[in-house]
């Protein structure tokens, strides 16, 4: 154990919510294992324990060389995507975010699951982040304008990764202007400003990884999100699109425009080609315009069969664990 370097931590439980490391065990590991360099597990409970006993001089001496004093990554709260549309979460608050900044001054990567919109103000004090993940666990969506998300983004000029989940009124122009180093952008469950300008020159560029779903079809922001895919098609290596509308829109675009570096494509849909409104010829054209594609993730049987037959070099996987899906369905039937 003394040579342990990484703790992966929490994991989804089979057909249930999640499995989390015991906070006391994790706390002792962080103090006693000198070679720990990476912990991907929620630390808010551990930080609370350390805060309670921080008046103990021995503990403070230990903390000088502990992992937290030099850790590059902090996860606060829990967020689990379960089979189907289910989601399990455990939010954190302002006190936990401020406590993490005090105990972890070297953090570069921050993930926060929050329900209180005031929590965003506490993120402002993290000056050197290169990766920020904000996941809203409250009712509806978090308004990016009302909560001052823009103020936070403006201060984090070194961001390379930005993950926003369940936000409304996202201003892509401000993200592009204030995050020049951004290469990885996730906008899951987000919608842009209603009057968003679609000028491609104002959108984030040179993205290597992009994850998003489209707003409802009649919402004019749909065009903005489609443009975001198109302006980054020459640099994208990893693209994840959720829902039928996004999958259909991408295949319609890809059959006409080249995506030369795209290696991993996720189309989170279970619909057939007919339901998506895609012509077989367009699929053949799309494949030709993704020459670097190596991995496809989708639940569409039609798309899976097409790639298995016509592009056998592409590795195919499901968007969710099939064992978990079956187990969760069995439990739901049992509950009924």
PDB file of N, CA and C in Angstrom, residues 10 49 65 98 120 146 205 222 246 278 287 312 317:
ATOM      1  N   UNK A  10     -14.884   6.709  -6.028  1.00  0.00           N
ATOM      2  CA  UNK A  10     -16.283   6.349  -6.157  1.00  0.00           C
ATOM      3  C   UNK A  10     -16.574   5.711  -7.510  1.00  0.00           C
ATOM      4  N   UNK A  49     -13.836  16.575   7.970  1.00  0.00           N
ATOM      5  CA  UNK A  49     -13.169  15.906   9.095  1.00  0.00           C
ATOM      6  C   UNK A  49     -11.907  16.647   9.501  1.00  0.00           C
ATOM      7  N   UNK A  65       2.858  17.816   4.681  1.00  0.00           N
ATOM      8  CA  UNK A  65       3.352  16.918   3.635  1.00  0.00           C
ATOM      9  C   UNK A  65       2.239  16.037   3.088  1.00  0.00           C
ATOM     10  N   UNK A  98     -15.076  26.793  -0.088  1.00  0.00           N
ATOM     11  CA  UNK A  98     -14.082  27.645   0.577  1.00  0.00           C
ATOM     12  C   UNK A  98     -13.100  26.811   1.388  1.00  0.00           C
ATOM     13  N   UNK A 120     -21.438  29.492  -6.829  1.00  0.00           N
ATOM     14  CA  UNK A 120     -20.571  29.945  -7.918  1.00  0.00           C
ATOM     15  C   UNK A 120     -19.648  31.072  -7.484  1.00  0.00           C
ATOM     16  N   UNK A 146     -27.896  35.260 -14.223  1.00  0.00           N
ATOM     17  CA  UNK A 146     -28.293  35.635 -12.866  1.00  0.00           C
ATOM     18  C   UNK A 146     -27.270  35.218 -11.816  1.00  0.00           C
ATOM     19  N   UNK A 205     -13.040  28.241 -30.745  1.00  0.00           N
ATOM     20  CA  UNK A 205     -12.405  27.515 -31.857  1.00  0.00           C
ATOM     21  C   UNK A 205     -11.262  26.659 -31.334  1.00  0.00           C
ATOM     22  N   UNK A 222     -30.427  26.334 -31.449  1.00  0.00           N
ATOM     23  CA  UNK A 222     -30.004  25.103 -32.111  1.00  0.00           C
ATOM     24  C   UNK A 222     -28.976  25.403 -33.187  1.00  0.00           C
ATOM     25  N   UNK A 246     -29.445  15.957 -32.056  1.00  0.00           N
ATOM     26  CA  UNK A 246     -28.016  16.215 -32.234  1.00  0.00           C
ATOM     27  C   UNK A 246     -27.378  15.162 -33.132  1.00  0.00           C
ATOM     28  N   UNK A 278     -32.254   9.510 -41.618  1.00  0.00           N
ATOM     29  CA  UNK A 278     -30.965   9.481 -42.315  1.00  0.00           C
ATOM     30  C   UNK A 278     -31.028   8.506 -43.482  1.00  0.00           C
ATOM     31  N   UNK A 287     -19.096   8.353 -43.423  1.00  0.00           N
ATOM     32  CA  UNK A 287     -17.934   7.520 -43.080  1.00  0.00           C
ATOM     33  C   UNK A 287     -16.699   7.980 -43.843  1.00  0.00           C
ATOM     34  N   UNK A 312     -15.463  -2.226 -40.275  1.00  0.00           N
ATOM     35  CA  UNK A 312     -15.113  -3.140 -39.171  1.00  0.00           C
ATOM     36  C   UNK A 312     -13.910  -2.692 -38.352  1.00  0.00           C
ATOM     37  N   UNK A 317     -19.036   0.513 -28.900  1.00  0.00           N
ATOM     38  CA  UNK A 317     -19.472   0.207 -27.535  1.00  0.00           C
ATOM     39  C   UNK A 317     -20.802   0.895 -27.258  1.00  0.00           C
TER      40      UNK A 317
END
